[in-house]
PDB file of N, CA and C in Angstrom:
ATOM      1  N   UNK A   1       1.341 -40.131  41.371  1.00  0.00           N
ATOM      2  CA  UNK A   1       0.609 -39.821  40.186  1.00  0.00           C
ATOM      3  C   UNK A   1       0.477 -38.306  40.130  1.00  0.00           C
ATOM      4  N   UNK A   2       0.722 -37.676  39.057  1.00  0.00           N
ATOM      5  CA  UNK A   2       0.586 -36.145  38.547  1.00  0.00           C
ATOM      6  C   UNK A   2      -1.124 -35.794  38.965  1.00  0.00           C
ATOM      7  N   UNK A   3      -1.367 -34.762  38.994  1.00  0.00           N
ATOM      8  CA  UNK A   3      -2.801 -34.459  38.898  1.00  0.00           C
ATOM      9  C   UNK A   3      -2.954 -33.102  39.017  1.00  0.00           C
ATOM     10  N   UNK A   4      -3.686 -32.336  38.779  1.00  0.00           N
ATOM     11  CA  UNK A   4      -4.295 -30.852  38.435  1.00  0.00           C
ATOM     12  C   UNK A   4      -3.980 -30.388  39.793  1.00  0.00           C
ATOM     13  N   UNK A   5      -4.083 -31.494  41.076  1.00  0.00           N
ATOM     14  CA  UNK A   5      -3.687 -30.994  42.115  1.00  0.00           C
ATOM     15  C   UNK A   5      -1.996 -30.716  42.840  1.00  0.00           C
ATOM     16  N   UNK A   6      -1.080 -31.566  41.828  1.00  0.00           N
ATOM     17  CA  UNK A   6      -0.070 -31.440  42.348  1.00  0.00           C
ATOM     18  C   UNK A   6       0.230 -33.902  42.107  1.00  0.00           C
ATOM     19  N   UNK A   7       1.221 -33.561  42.797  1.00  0.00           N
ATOM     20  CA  UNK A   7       2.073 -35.282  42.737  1.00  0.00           C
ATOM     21  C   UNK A   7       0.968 -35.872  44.124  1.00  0.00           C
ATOM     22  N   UNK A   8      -0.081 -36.647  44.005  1.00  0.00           N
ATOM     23  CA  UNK A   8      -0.034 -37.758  45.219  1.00  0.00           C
ATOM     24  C   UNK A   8       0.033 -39.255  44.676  1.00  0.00           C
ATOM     25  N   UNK A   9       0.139 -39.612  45.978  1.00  0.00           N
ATOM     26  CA  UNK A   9       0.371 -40.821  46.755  1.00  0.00           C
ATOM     27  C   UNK A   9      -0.326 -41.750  45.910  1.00  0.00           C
ATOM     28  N   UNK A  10      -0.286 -42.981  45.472  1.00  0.00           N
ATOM     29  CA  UNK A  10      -1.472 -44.060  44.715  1.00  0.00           C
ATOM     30  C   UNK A  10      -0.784 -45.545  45.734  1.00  0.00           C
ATOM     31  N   UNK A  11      -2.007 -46.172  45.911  1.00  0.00           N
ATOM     32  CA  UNK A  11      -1.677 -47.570  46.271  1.00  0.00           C
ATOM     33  C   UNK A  11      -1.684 -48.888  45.805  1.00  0.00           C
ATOM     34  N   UNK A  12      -2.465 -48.581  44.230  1.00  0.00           N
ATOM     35  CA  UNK A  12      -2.843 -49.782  43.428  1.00  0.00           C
ATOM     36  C   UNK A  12      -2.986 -48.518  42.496  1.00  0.00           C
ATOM     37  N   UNK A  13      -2.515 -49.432  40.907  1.00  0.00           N
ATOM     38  CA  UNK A  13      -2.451 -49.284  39.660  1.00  0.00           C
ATOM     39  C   UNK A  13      -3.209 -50.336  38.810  1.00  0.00           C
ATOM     40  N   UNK A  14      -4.190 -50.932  38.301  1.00  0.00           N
ATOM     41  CA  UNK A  14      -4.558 -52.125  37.577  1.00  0.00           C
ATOM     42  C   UNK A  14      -5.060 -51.436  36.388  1.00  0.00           C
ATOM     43  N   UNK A  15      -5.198 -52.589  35.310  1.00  0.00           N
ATOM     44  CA  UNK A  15      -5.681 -52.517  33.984  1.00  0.00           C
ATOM     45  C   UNK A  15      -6.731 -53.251  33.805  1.00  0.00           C
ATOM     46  N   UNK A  16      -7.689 -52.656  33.283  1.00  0.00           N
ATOM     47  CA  UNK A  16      -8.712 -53.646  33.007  1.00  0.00           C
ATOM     48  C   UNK A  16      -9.470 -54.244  32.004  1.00  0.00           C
ATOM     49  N   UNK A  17      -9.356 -55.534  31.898  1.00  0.00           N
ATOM     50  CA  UNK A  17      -9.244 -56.383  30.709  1.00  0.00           C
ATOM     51  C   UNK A  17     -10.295 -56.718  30.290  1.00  0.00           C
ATOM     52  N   UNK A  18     -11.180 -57.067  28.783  1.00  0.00           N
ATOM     53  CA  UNK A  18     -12.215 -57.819  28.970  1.00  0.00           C
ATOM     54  C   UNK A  18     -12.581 -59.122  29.555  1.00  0.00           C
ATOM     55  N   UNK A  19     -13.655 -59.472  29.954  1.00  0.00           N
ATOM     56  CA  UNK A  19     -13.709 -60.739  30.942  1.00  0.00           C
ATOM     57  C   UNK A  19     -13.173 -62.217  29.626  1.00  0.00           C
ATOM     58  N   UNK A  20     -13.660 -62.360  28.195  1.00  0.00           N
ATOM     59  CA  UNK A  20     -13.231 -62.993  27.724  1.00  0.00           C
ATOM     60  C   UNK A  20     -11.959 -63.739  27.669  1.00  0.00           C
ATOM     61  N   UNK A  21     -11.244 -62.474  28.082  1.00  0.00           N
ATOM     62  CA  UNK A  21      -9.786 -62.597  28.016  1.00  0.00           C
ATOM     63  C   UNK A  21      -8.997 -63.113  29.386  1.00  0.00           C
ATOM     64  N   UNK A  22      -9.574 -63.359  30.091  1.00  0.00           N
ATOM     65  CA  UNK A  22      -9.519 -63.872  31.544  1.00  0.00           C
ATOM     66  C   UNK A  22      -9.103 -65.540  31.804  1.00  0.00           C
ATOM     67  N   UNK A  23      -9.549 -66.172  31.041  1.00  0.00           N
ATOM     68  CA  UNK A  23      -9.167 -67.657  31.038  1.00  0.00           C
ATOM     69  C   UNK A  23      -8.881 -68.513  29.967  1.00  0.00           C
ATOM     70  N   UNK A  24      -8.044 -68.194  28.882  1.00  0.00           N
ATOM     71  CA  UNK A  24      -8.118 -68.802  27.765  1.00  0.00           C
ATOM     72  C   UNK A  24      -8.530 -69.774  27.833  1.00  0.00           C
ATOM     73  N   UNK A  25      -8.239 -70.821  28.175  1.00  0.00           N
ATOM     74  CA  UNK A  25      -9.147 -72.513  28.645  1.00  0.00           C
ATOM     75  C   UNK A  25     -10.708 -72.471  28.518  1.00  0.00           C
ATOM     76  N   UNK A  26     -11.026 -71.105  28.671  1.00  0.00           N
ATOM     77  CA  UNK A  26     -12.685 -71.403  29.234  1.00  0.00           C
ATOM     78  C   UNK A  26     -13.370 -70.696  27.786  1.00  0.00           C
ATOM     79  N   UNK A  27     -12.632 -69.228  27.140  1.00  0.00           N
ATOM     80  CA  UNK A  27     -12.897 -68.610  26.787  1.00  0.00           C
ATOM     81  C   UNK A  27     -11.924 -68.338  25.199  1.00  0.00           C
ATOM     82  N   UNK A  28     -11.322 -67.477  25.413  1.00  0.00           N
ATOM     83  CA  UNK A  28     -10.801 -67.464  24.424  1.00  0.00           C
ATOM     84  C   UNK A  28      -9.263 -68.040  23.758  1.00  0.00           C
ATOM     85  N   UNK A  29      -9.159 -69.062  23.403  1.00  0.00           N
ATOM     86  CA  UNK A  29      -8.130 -70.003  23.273  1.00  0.00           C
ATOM     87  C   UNK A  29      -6.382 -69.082  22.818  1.00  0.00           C
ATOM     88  N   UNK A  30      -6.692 -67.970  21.921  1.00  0.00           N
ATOM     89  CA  UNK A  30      -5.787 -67.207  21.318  1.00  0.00           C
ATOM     90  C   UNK A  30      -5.153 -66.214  22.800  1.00  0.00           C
ATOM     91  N   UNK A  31      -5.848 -65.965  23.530  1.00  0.00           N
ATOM     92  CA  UNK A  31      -5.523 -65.170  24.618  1.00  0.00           C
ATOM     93  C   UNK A  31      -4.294 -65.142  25.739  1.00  0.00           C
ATOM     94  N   UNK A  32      -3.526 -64.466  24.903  1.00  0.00           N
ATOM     95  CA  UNK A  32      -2.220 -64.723  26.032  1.00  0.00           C
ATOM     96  C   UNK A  32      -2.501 -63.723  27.461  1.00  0.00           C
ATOM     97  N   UNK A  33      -3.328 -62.954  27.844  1.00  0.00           N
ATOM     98  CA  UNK A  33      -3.649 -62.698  29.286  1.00  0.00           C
ATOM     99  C   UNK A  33      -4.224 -63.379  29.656  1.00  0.00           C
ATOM    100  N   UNK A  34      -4.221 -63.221  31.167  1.00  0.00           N
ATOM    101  CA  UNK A  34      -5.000 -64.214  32.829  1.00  0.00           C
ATOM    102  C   UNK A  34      -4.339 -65.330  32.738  1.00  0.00           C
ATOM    103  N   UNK A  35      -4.872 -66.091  33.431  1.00  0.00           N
ATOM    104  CA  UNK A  35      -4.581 -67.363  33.562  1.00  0.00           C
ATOM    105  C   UNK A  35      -5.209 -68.761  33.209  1.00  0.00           C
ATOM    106  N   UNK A  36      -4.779 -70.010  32.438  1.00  0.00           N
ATOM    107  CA  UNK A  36      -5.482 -70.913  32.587  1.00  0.00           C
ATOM    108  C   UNK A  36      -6.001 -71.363  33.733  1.00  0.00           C
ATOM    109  N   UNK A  37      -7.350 -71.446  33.729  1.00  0.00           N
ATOM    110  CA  UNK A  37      -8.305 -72.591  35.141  1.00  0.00           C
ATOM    111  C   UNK A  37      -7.709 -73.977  34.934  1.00  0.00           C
ATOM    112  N   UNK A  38      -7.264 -74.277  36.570  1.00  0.00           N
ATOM    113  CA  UNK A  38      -6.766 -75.439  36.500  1.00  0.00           C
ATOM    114  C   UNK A  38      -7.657 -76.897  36.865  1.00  0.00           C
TER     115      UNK A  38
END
């Protein structure tokens, strides 16, 4: 990753989603992110 300091090292990258959007099954039916609860 670039930074004011120069190129380092990263070990994890994630995005973070609203929780709604986390289980369509439970929550929001239209939601193509996460996963259905099985």
């Amino acid at each position: 990753m670039r930074t004011t300091a120069g190129e380092q090292r990263v070990d994890v990258i994630y995005k973070r989603i609203d929780d709604e959007f986390l289980d369509p099954l439970q929550f929001r039916s239209d939601s193509m992110l996460g996963c259905p609860d099985s």
